[in-house]
Amino acid sequence: MTTPLQGENSIHQKSGLFKRFEKYLGEFVYGGIDGCVTTFAVVAGSVGAGLDSAIILILGFANLLADGFAMSVGAYLSTKSEQDNYNKHKKVEYWEIDNLPDTEKQEIRDIYAAKGFEGELLNKVVEVITNDKEVWVNTMMKEELQMIKEDRSPFWIGATTYISFILIGLIPLVTYVIDYFAPISYNLFVITSVLTALGFLVIGWLKTYVNQTSALKGILETLVLGGIAAVVSYFVGDFLEQLITR
C-alpha cells in the first residue's frame, strides 16, 4: 500500500526527471527535426531515382548514423567552447578585481548609473555588489560582457541531440525495414510519407514548448519544411536518374 508520503516523493521524483528532460528539450526537438527531415529527404530522393529498397535502407541508415553523430559532436563542441570561453573571461574578471579594484568598482557604478540609479541608492548598490567577489564577477560577466553561463552538460546536449536524431530519423525507414523482412503489398513511399507526417506532427508540437508559439504554427512549420525537403529531393533524384540512364 502506498502511503501519502511515498506518493508525494514519487511525484517529486517525476517532477525532477521532467525538469531535467525539459532542460534539453530544445536539443531533442531540433535533433528530431533534422533527423526526420534529412532521412526522409534521402528516402524521397532514392525513390525519385528509382532505387531498390535495399539501397534506400543502406543510404538511409548511413545518413542517419553519420549525420546524427556529426550533429551531436557539433552540439557538444559548440557548448563546450561556449563554456570554456565564459570561464576564460571569468578568470580575467577575477584578476581585474584583485589587481584593479578601483577601476572595476567604477565600471559597476557606471553600469548602474546608466540604468537610472543615482545618489545614495547608487552608492548602496555598488557597495552591496562589490562586497561579494562572486556577485561582483557575475555582475561584470552579465552586464559588461553580456555573457551568461551555460550550466547544462555539453555531453548531455550532444547525447540528447544524437538520440533524438536517431529515434525520430528512424521513422522514414521503418516501413522499408519491415518490408525487408516481411514484404508489404502497399506502396512503401506512401506509407512512409504518412508515418513521417505523423512524426513531424509530434516533433512540431514539442517545438511549441521550446519556442512558446502556437501548436498549429509549430506543426505547420515542421510539416512544410519536411514537405519541401521531400519534394526537392524526389525531383532531384528523378532528374538525375533520367540524366544518368539516358
PDB file of C-alpha atoms in Angstrom:
ATOM      1  CA  MET A   1       0.000   0.000   0.000  1.00  0.00           C
ATOM      2  CA  THR A   2       1.369   3.400  -0.995  1.00  0.00           C
ATOM      3  CA  THR A   3       1.453   5.948   1.815  1.00  0.00           C
ATOM      4  CA  PRO A   4       0.751   9.652   1.167  1.00  0.00           C
ATOM      5  CA  LEU A   5       4.421  10.400   1.842  1.00  0.00           C
ATOM      6  CA  GLN A   6       5.583   7.789  -0.683  1.00  0.00           C
ATOM      7  CA  GLY A   7       3.142   9.149  -3.240  1.00  0.00           C
ATOM      8  CA  GLU A   8       4.412  12.670  -2.679  1.00  0.00           C
ATOM      9  CA  ASN A   9       8.044  11.534  -3.056  1.00  0.00           C
ATOM     10  CA  SER A  10       7.131   9.755  -6.293  1.00  0.00           C
ATOM     11  CA  ILE A  11       5.537  12.917  -7.652  1.00  0.00           C
ATOM     12  CA  HIS A  12       8.625  14.961  -6.735  1.00  0.00           C
ATOM     13  CA  GLN A  13      10.900  12.388  -8.432  1.00  0.00           C
ATOM     14  CA  LYS A  14       8.831  12.507 -11.621  1.00  0.00           C
ATOM     15  CA  SER A  15       8.801  16.298 -11.477  1.00  0.00           C
ATOM     16  CA  GLY A  16      12.596  16.324 -11.108  1.00  0.00           C
ATOM     17  CA  LEU A  17      13.047  13.964 -14.046  1.00  0.00           C
ATOM     18  CA  PHE A  18      10.737  16.100 -16.188  1.00  0.00           C
ATOM     19  CA  LYS A  19      12.667  19.254 -15.296  1.00  0.00           C
ATOM     20  CA  ARG A  20      15.964  17.595 -16.220  1.00  0.00           C
ATOM     21  CA  PHE A  21      14.486  16.474 -19.541  1.00  0.00           C
ATOM     22  CA  GLU A  22      12.948  19.906 -20.095  1.00  0.00           C
ATOM     23  CA  LYS A  23      16.431  21.471 -19.922  1.00  0.00           C
ATOM     24  CA  TYR A  24      17.400  19.541 -23.045  1.00  0.00           C
ATOM     25  CA  LEU A  25      14.031  19.676 -24.825  1.00  0.00           C
ATOM     26  CA  GLY A  26      15.347  22.173 -27.377  1.00  0.00           C
ATOM     27  CA  GLU A  27      18.136  19.795 -28.422  1.00  0.00           C
ATOM     28  CA  PHE A  28      15.669  16.900 -28.582  1.00  0.00           C
ATOM     29  CA  VAL A  29      13.289  18.870 -30.800  1.00  0.00           C
ATOM     30  CA  TYR A  30      15.852  20.227 -33.238  1.00  0.00           C
ATOM     31  CA  GLY A  31      17.766  16.961 -33.370  1.00  0.00           C
ATOM     32  CA  GLY A  32      14.499  15.190 -34.160  1.00  0.00           C
ATOM     33  CA  ILE A  33      13.512  17.693 -36.838  1.00  0.00           C
ATOM     34  CA  ASP A  34      16.890  17.430 -38.531  1.00  0.00           C
ATOM     35  CA  GLY A  35      16.891  13.631 -38.316  1.00  0.00           C
ATOM     36  CA  CYS A  36      13.406  13.264 -39.733  1.00  0.00           C
ATOM     37  CA  VAL A  37      13.860  15.859 -42.485  1.00  0.00           C
ATOM     38  CA  THR A  38      17.246  14.632 -43.726  1.00  0.00           C
ATOM     39  CA  THR A  39      16.370  10.933 -43.593  1.00  0.00           C
ATOM     40  CA  PHE A  40      13.044  11.474 -45.341  1.00  0.00           C
ATOM     41  CA  ALA A  41      14.849  13.571 -47.950  1.00  0.00           C
ATOM     42  CA  VAL A  42      17.236  10.658 -48.578  1.00  0.00           C
ATOM     43  CA  VAL A  43      14.306   8.252 -48.934  1.00  0.00           C
ATOM     44  CA  ALA A  44      12.402  10.622 -51.224  1.00  0.00           C
ATOM     45  CA  GLY A  45      15.441  11.223 -53.411  1.00  0.00           C
ATOM     46  CA  SER A  46      16.124   7.492 -53.648  1.00  0.00           C
ATOM     47  CA  VAL A  47      12.519   6.754 -54.575  1.00  0.00           C
ATOM     48  CA  GLY A  48      12.636   9.510 -57.184  1.00  0.00           C
ATOM     49  CA  ALA A  49      15.753   7.909 -58.627  1.00  0.00           C
ATOM     50  CA  GLY A  50      14.008   4.527 -58.730  1.00  0.00           C
ATOM     51  CA  LEU A  51      16.476   2.848 -56.384  1.00  0.00           C
ATOM     52  CA  ASP A  52      15.845  -0.552 -54.838  1.00  0.00           C
ATOM     53  CA  SER A  53      14.551  -0.799 -51.244  1.00  0.00           C
ATOM     54  CA  ALA A  54      17.833  -2.339 -50.093  1.00  0.00           C
ATOM     55  CA  ILE A  55      19.760   0.656 -51.454  1.00  0.00           C
ATOM     56  CA  ILE A  56      17.299   3.003 -49.729  1.00  0.00           C
ATOM     57  CA  LEU A  57      17.994   1.252 -46.424  1.00  0.00           C
ATOM     58  CA  ILE A  58      21.771   1.494 -46.904  1.00  0.00           C
ATOM     59  CA  LEU A  59      21.667   5.179 -47.793  1.00  0.00           C
ATOM     60  CA  GLY A  60      19.107   5.938 -45.103  1.00  0.00           C
ATOM     61  CA  PHE A  61      20.991   4.287 -42.245  1.00  0.00           C
ATOM     62  CA  ALA A  62      24.332   5.676 -43.424  1.00  0.00           C
ATOM     63  CA  ASN A  63      22.829   9.160 -43.352  1.00  0.00           C
ATOM     64  CA  LEU A  64      21.097   8.514 -40.036  1.00  0.00           C
ATOM     65  CA  LEU A  65      24.185   7.343 -38.173  1.00  0.00           C
ATOM     66  CA  ALA A  66      26.793   9.610 -39.756  1.00  0.00           C
ATOM     67  CA  ASP A  67      24.798  12.855 -39.886  1.00  0.00           C
ATOM     68  CA  GLY A  68      23.382  12.274 -36.418  1.00  0.00           C
ATOM     69  CA  PHE A  69      26.859  11.755 -34.992  1.00  0.00           C
ATOM     70  CA  ALA A  70      28.218  14.831 -36.767  1.00  0.00           C
ATOM     71  CA  MET A  71      25.338  16.948 -35.489  1.00  0.00           C
ATOM     72  CA  SER A  72      25.742  15.716 -31.905  1.00  0.00           C
ATOM     73  CA  VAL A  73      29.513  16.315 -31.963  1.00  0.00           C
ATOM     74  CA  GLY A  74      28.873  19.820 -33.280  1.00  0.00           C
ATOM     75  CA  ALA A  75      26.380  20.497 -30.468  1.00  0.00           C
ATOM     76  CA  TYR A  76      28.820  19.148 -27.878  1.00  0.00           C
ATOM     77  CA  LEU A  77      31.806  21.159 -29.154  1.00  0.00           C
ATOM     78  CA  SER A  78      29.753  24.332 -29.503  1.00  0.00           C
ATOM     79  CA  THR A  79      28.545  24.152 -25.897  1.00  0.00           C
ATOM     80  CA  LYS A  80      31.991  23.155 -24.605  1.00  0.00           C
ATOM     81  CA  SER A  81      33.616  26.080 -26.440  1.00  0.00           C
ATOM     82  CA  GLU A  82      30.994  28.451 -25.070  1.00  0.00           C
ATOM     83  CA  GLN A  83      31.662  27.260 -21.515  1.00  0.00           C
ATOM     84  CA  ASP A  84      35.436  27.462 -21.964  1.00  0.00           C
ATOM     85  CA  ASN A  85      35.134  30.996 -23.330  1.00  0.00           C
ATOM     86  CA  TYR A  86      32.931  32.002 -20.398  1.00  0.00           C
ATOM     87  CA  ASN A  87      35.370  30.562 -17.860  1.00  0.00           C
ATOM     88  CA  LYS A  88      38.324  32.283 -19.553  1.00  0.00           C
ATOM     89  CA  HIS A  89      36.662  35.689 -19.334  1.00  0.00           C
ATOM     90  CA  LYS A  90      35.582  34.998 -15.773  1.00  0.00           C
ATOM     91  CA  LYS A  91      39.198  34.402 -14.749  1.00  0.00           C
ATOM     92  CA  VAL A  92      40.128  37.718 -16.358  1.00  0.00           C
ATOM     93  CA  GLU A  93      37.411  39.467 -14.345  1.00  0.00           C
ATOM     94  CA  TYR A  94      38.715  37.906 -11.119  1.00  0.00           C
ATOM     95  CA  TRP A  95      42.224  39.119 -11.950  1.00  0.00           C
ATOM     96  CA  GLU A  96      40.984  42.639 -12.690  1.00  0.00           C
ATOM     97  CA  ILE A  97      39.037  42.788  -9.420  1.00  0.00           C
ATOM     98  CA  ASP A  98      42.092  41.603  -7.472  1.00  0.00           C
ATOM     99  CA  ASN A  99      44.521  43.931  -9.247  1.00  0.00           C
ATOM    100  CA  LEU A 100      42.391  46.868 -10.444  1.00  0.00           C
ATOM    101  CA  PRO A 101      39.604  47.108  -7.838  1.00  0.00           C
ATOM    102  CA  ASP A 102      39.021  50.865  -8.194  1.00  0.00           C
ATOM    103  CA  THR A 103      38.634  50.610 -11.965  1.00  0.00           C
ATOM    104  CA  GLU A 104      36.264  47.666 -11.699  1.00  0.00           C
ATOM    105  CA  LYS A 105      34.242  49.382  -8.981  1.00  0.00           C
ATOM    106  CA  GLN A 106      33.861  52.435 -11.208  1.00  0.00           C
ATOM    107  CA  GLU A 107      32.634  50.186 -14.003  1.00  0.00           C
ATOM    108  CA  ILE A 108      29.923  48.827 -11.699  1.00  0.00           C
ATOM    109  CA  ARG A 109      28.998  52.399 -10.791  1.00  0.00           C
ATOM    110  CA  ASP A 110      28.810  53.397 -14.487  1.00  0.00           C
ATOM    111  CA  ILE A 111      26.692  50.353 -15.338  1.00  0.00           C
ATOM    112  CA  TYR A 112      24.054  51.069 -12.702  1.00  0.00           C
ATOM    113  CA  ALA A 113      24.159  54.819 -13.235  1.00  0.00           C
ATOM    114  CA  ALA A 114      23.236  54.107 -16.858  1.00  0.00           C
ATOM    115  CA  LYS A 115      20.249  52.104 -15.546  1.00  0.00           C
ATOM    116  CA  GLY A 116      18.973  55.188 -13.713  1.00  0.00           C
ATOM    117  CA  PHE A 117      20.401  54.650 -10.209  1.00  0.00           C
ATOM    118  CA  GLU A 118      21.825  57.742  -8.547  1.00  0.00           C
ATOM    119  CA  GLY A 119      22.830  59.289  -5.245  1.00  0.00           C
ATOM    120  CA  GLU A 120      22.716  57.217  -2.078  1.00  0.00           C
ATOM    121  CA  LEU A 121      20.863  54.377  -3.769  1.00  0.00           C
ATOM    122  CA  LEU A 122      23.619  54.061  -6.390  1.00  0.00           C
ATOM    123  CA  ASN A 123      26.286  54.048  -3.654  1.00  0.00           C
ATOM    124  CA  LYS A 124      24.409  51.308  -1.792  1.00  0.00           C
ATOM    125  CA  VAL A 125      24.031  49.143  -4.902  1.00  0.00           C
ATOM    126  CA  VAL A 126      27.742  49.460  -5.697  1.00  0.00           C
ATOM    127  CA  GLU A 127      28.650  48.663  -2.095  1.00  0.00           C
ATOM    128  CA  VAL A 128      26.442  45.545  -1.930  1.00  0.00           C
ATOM    129  CA  ILE A 129      27.736  44.162  -5.234  1.00  0.00           C
ATOM    130  CA  THR A 130      31.429  44.835  -4.615  1.00  0.00           C
ATOM    131  CA  ASN A 131      31.340  43.378  -1.093  1.00  0.00           C
ATOM    132  CA  ASP A 132      30.901  39.877  -2.560  1.00  0.00           C
ATOM    133  CA  LYS A 133      33.564  38.955  -5.101  1.00  0.00           C
ATOM    134  CA  GLU A 134      31.458  36.203  -6.728  1.00  0.00           C
ATOM    135  CA  VAL A 135      28.465  38.524  -7.123  1.00  0.00           C
ATOM    136  CA  TRP A 136      30.814  41.225  -8.408  1.00  0.00           C
ATOM    137  CA  VAL A 137      32.340  38.956 -11.050  1.00  0.00           C
ATOM    138  CA  ASN A 138      28.979  37.531 -12.131  1.00  0.00           C
ATOM    139  CA  THR A 139      27.582  41.044 -12.460  1.00  0.00           C
ATOM    140  CA  MET A 140      30.511  42.086 -14.650  1.00  0.00           C
ATOM    141  CA  MET A 141      30.101  38.986 -16.783  1.00  0.00           C
ATOM    142  CA  LYS A 142      26.437  39.670 -17.386  1.00  0.00           C
ATOM    143  CA  GLU A 143      26.303  43.459 -17.517  1.00  0.00           C
ATOM    144  CA  GLU A 144      29.664  44.349 -19.074  1.00  0.00           C
ATOM    145  CA  LEU A 145      30.431  41.338 -21.280  1.00  0.00           C
ATOM    146  CA  GLN A 146      26.823  40.262 -21.940  1.00  0.00           C
ATOM    147  CA  MET A 147      27.765  36.665 -21.153  1.00  0.00           C
ATOM    148  CA  ILE A 148      25.519  34.186 -19.331  1.00  0.00           C
ATOM    149  CA  LYS A 149      26.860  30.885 -18.042  1.00  0.00           C
ATOM    150  CA  GLU A 150      25.655  27.738 -19.808  1.00  0.00           C
ATOM    151  CA  ASP A 151      25.140  25.352 -16.913  1.00  0.00           C
ATOM    152  CA  ARG A 152      23.913  22.400 -18.935  1.00  0.00           C
ATOM    153  CA  SER A 153      26.192  19.442 -19.626  1.00  0.00           C
ATOM    154  CA  PRO A 154      27.838  19.518 -23.097  1.00  0.00           C
ATOM    155  CA  PHE A 155      27.800  15.706 -23.037  1.00  0.00           C
ATOM    156  CA  TRP A 156      24.058  15.511 -22.475  1.00  0.00           C
ATOM    157  CA  ILE A 157      23.401  18.211 -25.059  1.00  0.00           C
ATOM    158  CA  GLY A 158      25.300  16.130 -27.640  1.00  0.00           C
ATOM    159  CA  ALA A 159      23.783  12.848 -26.441  1.00  0.00           C
ATOM    160  CA  THR A 160      20.215  14.212 -26.485  1.00  0.00           C
ATOM    161  CA  THR A 161      20.747  15.552 -30.000  1.00  0.00           C
ATOM    162  CA  TYR A 162      22.054  12.193 -31.223  1.00  0.00           C
ATOM    163  CA  ILE A 163      19.348  10.113 -29.519  1.00  0.00           C
ATOM    164  CA  SER A 164      16.614  12.343 -30.903  1.00  0.00           C
ATOM    165  CA  PHE A 165      18.159  12.344 -34.385  1.00  0.00           C
ATOM    166  CA  ILE A 166      18.196   8.542 -34.390  1.00  0.00           C
ATOM    167  CA  LEU A 167      14.757   7.988 -32.830  1.00  0.00           C
ATOM    168  CA  ILE A 168      12.824  10.448 -34.986  1.00  0.00           C
ATOM    169  CA  GLY A 169      15.036   9.913 -38.020  1.00  0.00           C
ATOM    170  CA  LEU A 170      14.178   6.199 -37.987  1.00  0.00           C
ATOM    171  CA  ILE A 171      10.532   6.923 -38.811  1.00  0.00           C
ATOM    172  CA  PRO A 172      11.023   7.300 -42.603  1.00  0.00           C
ATOM    173  CA  LEU A 173      12.959   3.992 -42.643  1.00  0.00           C
ATOM    174  CA  VAL A 174      10.607   1.850 -40.536  1.00  0.00           C
ATOM    175  CA  THR A 175       8.413   0.808 -43.462  1.00  0.00           C
ATOM    176  CA  TYR A 176      11.401  -0.271 -45.549  1.00  0.00           C
ATOM    177  CA  VAL A 177      12.883  -2.229 -42.633  1.00  0.00           C
ATOM    178  CA  ILE A 178       9.600  -4.109 -42.146  1.00  0.00           C
ATOM    179  CA  ASP A 179       9.284  -4.684 -45.886  1.00  0.00           C
ATOM    180  CA  TYR A 180      12.789  -6.150 -45.967  1.00  0.00           C
ATOM    181  CA  PHE A 181      11.783  -8.940 -43.560  1.00  0.00           C
ATOM    182  CA  ALA A 182       8.086  -9.233 -44.462  1.00  0.00           C
ATOM    183  CA  PRO A 183       7.209  -7.768 -47.883  1.00  0.00           C
ATOM    184  CA  ILE A 184       4.394  -5.208 -47.842  1.00  0.00           C
ATOM    185  CA  SER A 185       1.958  -5.162 -50.748  1.00  0.00           C
ATOM    186  CA  TYR A 186       1.089  -1.478 -50.438  1.00  0.00           C
ATOM    187  CA  ASN A 187       3.060   1.494 -51.772  1.00  0.00           C
ATOM    188  CA  LEU A 188       6.002   1.837 -49.401  1.00  0.00           C
ATOM    189  CA  PHE A 189       6.647   5.507 -50.068  1.00  0.00           C
ATOM    190  CA  VAL A 190       3.031   6.463 -49.385  1.00  0.00           C
ATOM    191  CA  ILE A 191       3.100   4.635 -46.035  1.00  0.00           C
ATOM    192  CA  THR A 192       6.446   6.223 -45.219  1.00  0.00           C
ATOM    193  CA  SER A 193       5.101   9.678 -46.069  1.00  0.00           C
ATOM    194  CA  VAL A 194       2.135   9.211 -43.745  1.00  0.00           C
ATOM    195  CA  LEU A 195       4.313   7.955 -40.869  1.00  0.00           C
ATOM    196  CA  THR A 196       6.800  10.763 -41.393  1.00  0.00           C
ATOM    197  CA  ALA A 197       3.988  13.334 -41.371  1.00  0.00           C
ATOM    198  CA  LEU A 198       2.869  11.931 -38.016  1.00  0.00           C
ATOM    199  CA  GLY A 199       6.455  12.239 -36.765  1.00  0.00           C
ATOM    200  CA  PHE A 200       6.502  15.866 -37.916  1.00  0.00           C
ATOM    201  CA  LEU A 201       3.227  16.452 -36.071  1.00  0.00           C
ATOM    202  CA  VAL A 202       4.674  15.197 -32.792  1.00  0.00           C
ATOM    203  CA  ILE A 203       8.000  16.987 -33.083  1.00  0.00           C
ATOM    204  CA  GLY A 204       6.253  20.167 -34.289  1.00  0.00           C
ATOM    205  CA  TRP A 205       4.001  20.026 -31.245  1.00  0.00           C
ATOM    206  CA  LEU A 206       7.020  19.658 -28.944  1.00  0.00           C
ATOM    207  CA  LYS A 207       8.687  22.584 -30.687  1.00  0.00           C
ATOM    208  CA  THR A 208       5.897  24.863 -29.458  1.00  0.00           C
ATOM    209  CA  TYR A 209       7.135  24.311 -25.889  1.00  0.00           C
ATOM    210  CA  VAL A 210      10.618  25.435 -26.885  1.00  0.00           C
ATOM    211  CA  ASN A 211       9.598  28.470 -28.937  1.00  0.00           C
ATOM    212  CA  GLN A 212       6.492  29.310 -26.878  1.00  0.00           C
ATOM    213  CA  THR A 213       4.416  29.628 -30.057  1.00  0.00           C
ATOM    214  CA  SER A 214       1.021  28.242 -31.006  1.00  0.00           C
ATOM    215  CA  ALA A 215       0.777  24.488 -31.570  1.00  0.00           C
ATOM    216  CA  LEU A 216      -0.724  24.982 -35.037  1.00  0.00           C
ATOM    217  CA  LYS A 217       2.135  27.228 -36.138  1.00  0.00           C
ATOM    218  CA  GLY A 218       4.808  24.822 -34.850  1.00  0.00           C
ATOM    219  CA  ILE A 219       3.202  21.821 -36.511  1.00  0.00           C
ATOM    220  CA  LEU A 220       2.603  23.562 -39.850  1.00  0.00           C
ATOM    221  CA  GLU A 221       6.158  24.926 -39.986  1.00  0.00           C
ATOM    222  CA  THR A 222       7.610  21.475 -39.418  1.00  0.00           C
ATOM    223  CA  LEU A 223       5.294  19.822 -41.943  1.00  0.00           C
ATOM    224  CA  VAL A 224       6.050  22.433 -44.594  1.00  0.00           C
ATOM    225  CA  LEU A 225       9.799  22.155 -44.003  1.00  0.00           C
ATOM    226  CA  GLY A 226       9.716  18.369 -44.319  1.00  0.00           C
ATOM    227  CA  GLY A 227       7.421  18.514 -47.334  1.00  0.00           C
ATOM    228  CA  ILE A 228       9.653  20.945 -49.220  1.00  0.00           C
ATOM    229  CA  ALA A 229      12.754  18.859 -48.477  1.00  0.00           C
ATOM    230  CA  ALA A 230      10.986  15.695 -49.689  1.00  0.00           C
ATOM    231  CA  VAL A 231       9.641  17.273 -52.893  1.00  0.00           C
ATOM    232  CA  VAL A 232      13.016  18.785 -53.805  1.00  0.00           C
ATOM    233  CA  SER A 233      14.838  15.508 -53.067  1.00  0.00           C
ATOM    234  CA  TYR A 234      12.336  13.426 -55.020  1.00  0.00           C
ATOM    235  CA  PHE A 235      12.530  15.518 -58.185  1.00  0.00           C
ATOM    236  CA  VAL A 236      16.304  15.879 -57.961  1.00  0.00           C
ATOM    237  CA  GLY A 237      16.578  12.100 -57.682  1.00  0.00           C
ATOM    238  CA  ASP A 238      14.185  11.634 -60.580  1.00  0.00           C
ATOM    239  CA  PHE A 239      16.078  14.159 -62.732  1.00  0.00           C
ATOM    240  CA  LEU A 240      19.465  12.619 -62.019  1.00  0.00           C
ATOM    241  CA  GLU A 241      18.132   9.108 -62.682  1.00  0.00           C
ATOM    242  CA  GLN A 242      16.843  10.164 -66.098  1.00  0.00           C
ATOM    243  CA  LEU A 243      20.039  12.070 -66.873  1.00  0.00           C
ATOM    244  CA  ILE A 244      22.349   9.195 -65.969  1.00  0.00           C
ATOM    245  CA  THR A 245      20.333   6.387 -67.584  1.00  0.00           C
ATOM    246  CA  ARG A 246      19.893   8.081 -70.950  1.00  0.00           C
TER     247      ARG A 246
END
